[in-house]
């Protein structure tokens, strides 16, 4: 432990070049004289350094954790161990959903540094969505990723011992969980220094949120669910800024928030970010026909992300449900099989309700909390931005407080569609 602390140093360009030149496999992969490798820092995330290194043969991405939150600075320390959990999660995801995460090339625990496949020409999906790009392969890829990583790390697939070993392996990542617990499940609903919103237009809405006890109960139930339900290994931060895409490929990156938690948190994150892309679309320049096509595609994608996820998850459960939960010996014969199938449907309905609630939480935090997203932020006209945001918040409040009233995913997209031209009352 002390040894690790002593060895840690931030590898900026020159030190990184020397470090990589000392690793024969990576040196060969890059090719050419290390002095000529092109090294650029591309980290646009909130927490870490990311370098792209290119030689004459190929390129790599190098991610190093800093001992503090990059977005805020040294005043907010954060453990380097998150690099260990990210590496552990990436390894597990590569095993369960191969081809859907970047290949791992090297990891140095003491340096909190991971080298991985350079994703090129992939871009961050959120940027593509802001530009109005459609991704026809996204639904199939992301639902395979979620169904397989969630199912195979759950009690439906694992023995009780394996499951508990899994929980233990990630239990130490609590500092990252605490960020989620504060920034998503608490701060947006109270006065907090780091909150911000599109002022003055959303001042009234922000005050309403702080006074809305139905909402405070709903977000607190979700927070408890997040803290106390180790159902499966979550990615933990599965927004469209953690997904890199081309028109035909999808890669999930950045699982440093990974831990055993409730499945609906990951699924809800994907749905929330698509719904925000939908509401933000009104504020972005688009050719007339393209706008309608893009918005229709986004809502269609919300629907199929849920329906395909549910279909694949159930298929895995039926074929490979050999975990210690729901012992097959209790559901013998035709009668047993029918009851178990009904129970699977009930399980998915419960998961859907939780997914709807978590999606709502993810929307509200991006509008009133610390970390905003470019879907909204790139709408320059603040009034226009506030209109898009207020529509998203109205949907989210309903989804959180009355999650169970949304029986099927079309209830969510239907409610979103109804708010498309709604004119909110703004402050200021
Ligand atoms: P953070 O944890 O700080 O959010 P990310 O893992 O999200 O860091 O990476 C930050 C940025 O670096 C990403 O938005 C992306 O642009 C770039 N990036 C990360 N991993 C890769 C990769 N394997 N290939 C290419 N670019 C990458
Ligand atoms: Mg990130």
Coordinates of C-alpha atoms in Angstrom, one line a residue, residues 8 38 76 86 91 101 119 145 164 166 184 193 195 222 242 248 264 276 278 285 298 307 327 366 372 377 386 411-412:
X8 CA 2.5 7.1 -8.0
X38 CA 2.6 11.9 -31.2
X76 CA -11.8 17.6 -4.0
X86 CA -12.3 0.5 -13.7
X91 CA -12.0 -7.0 -17.7
X101 CA -15.6 -2.5 -24.8
X119 CA -11.1 3.8 -30.6
X145 CA -24.0 -5.2 -23.4
X164 CA -20.8 -12.4 -2.8
X166 CA -18.2 -10.2 -6.8
X184 CA -27.6 12.5 -8.3
X193 CA -22.9 25.0 -3.5
X195 CA -25.7 23.1 -8.1
X222 CA -34.3 5.5 -5.3
X242 CA -19.5 6.9 -21.8
X248 CA -21.9 0.7 -37.3
X264 CA -32.4 -0.3 -13.3
X276 CA -32.5 14.4 -23.0
X278 CA -34.9 14.2 -27.7
X285 CA -29.9 23.7 -35.8
X298 CA -34.5 8.8 -30.8
X307 CA -37.9 -3.9 -25.3
X327 CA -34.0 -22.9 -7.6
X366 CA -28.1 17.1 -15.4
X372 CA -24.4 19.1 -17.0
X377 CA -25.3 23.2 -22.8
X386 CA -34.4 26.5 -20.4
X411 CA -46.1 5.3 -21.9
X412 CA -42.7 7.0 -21.5

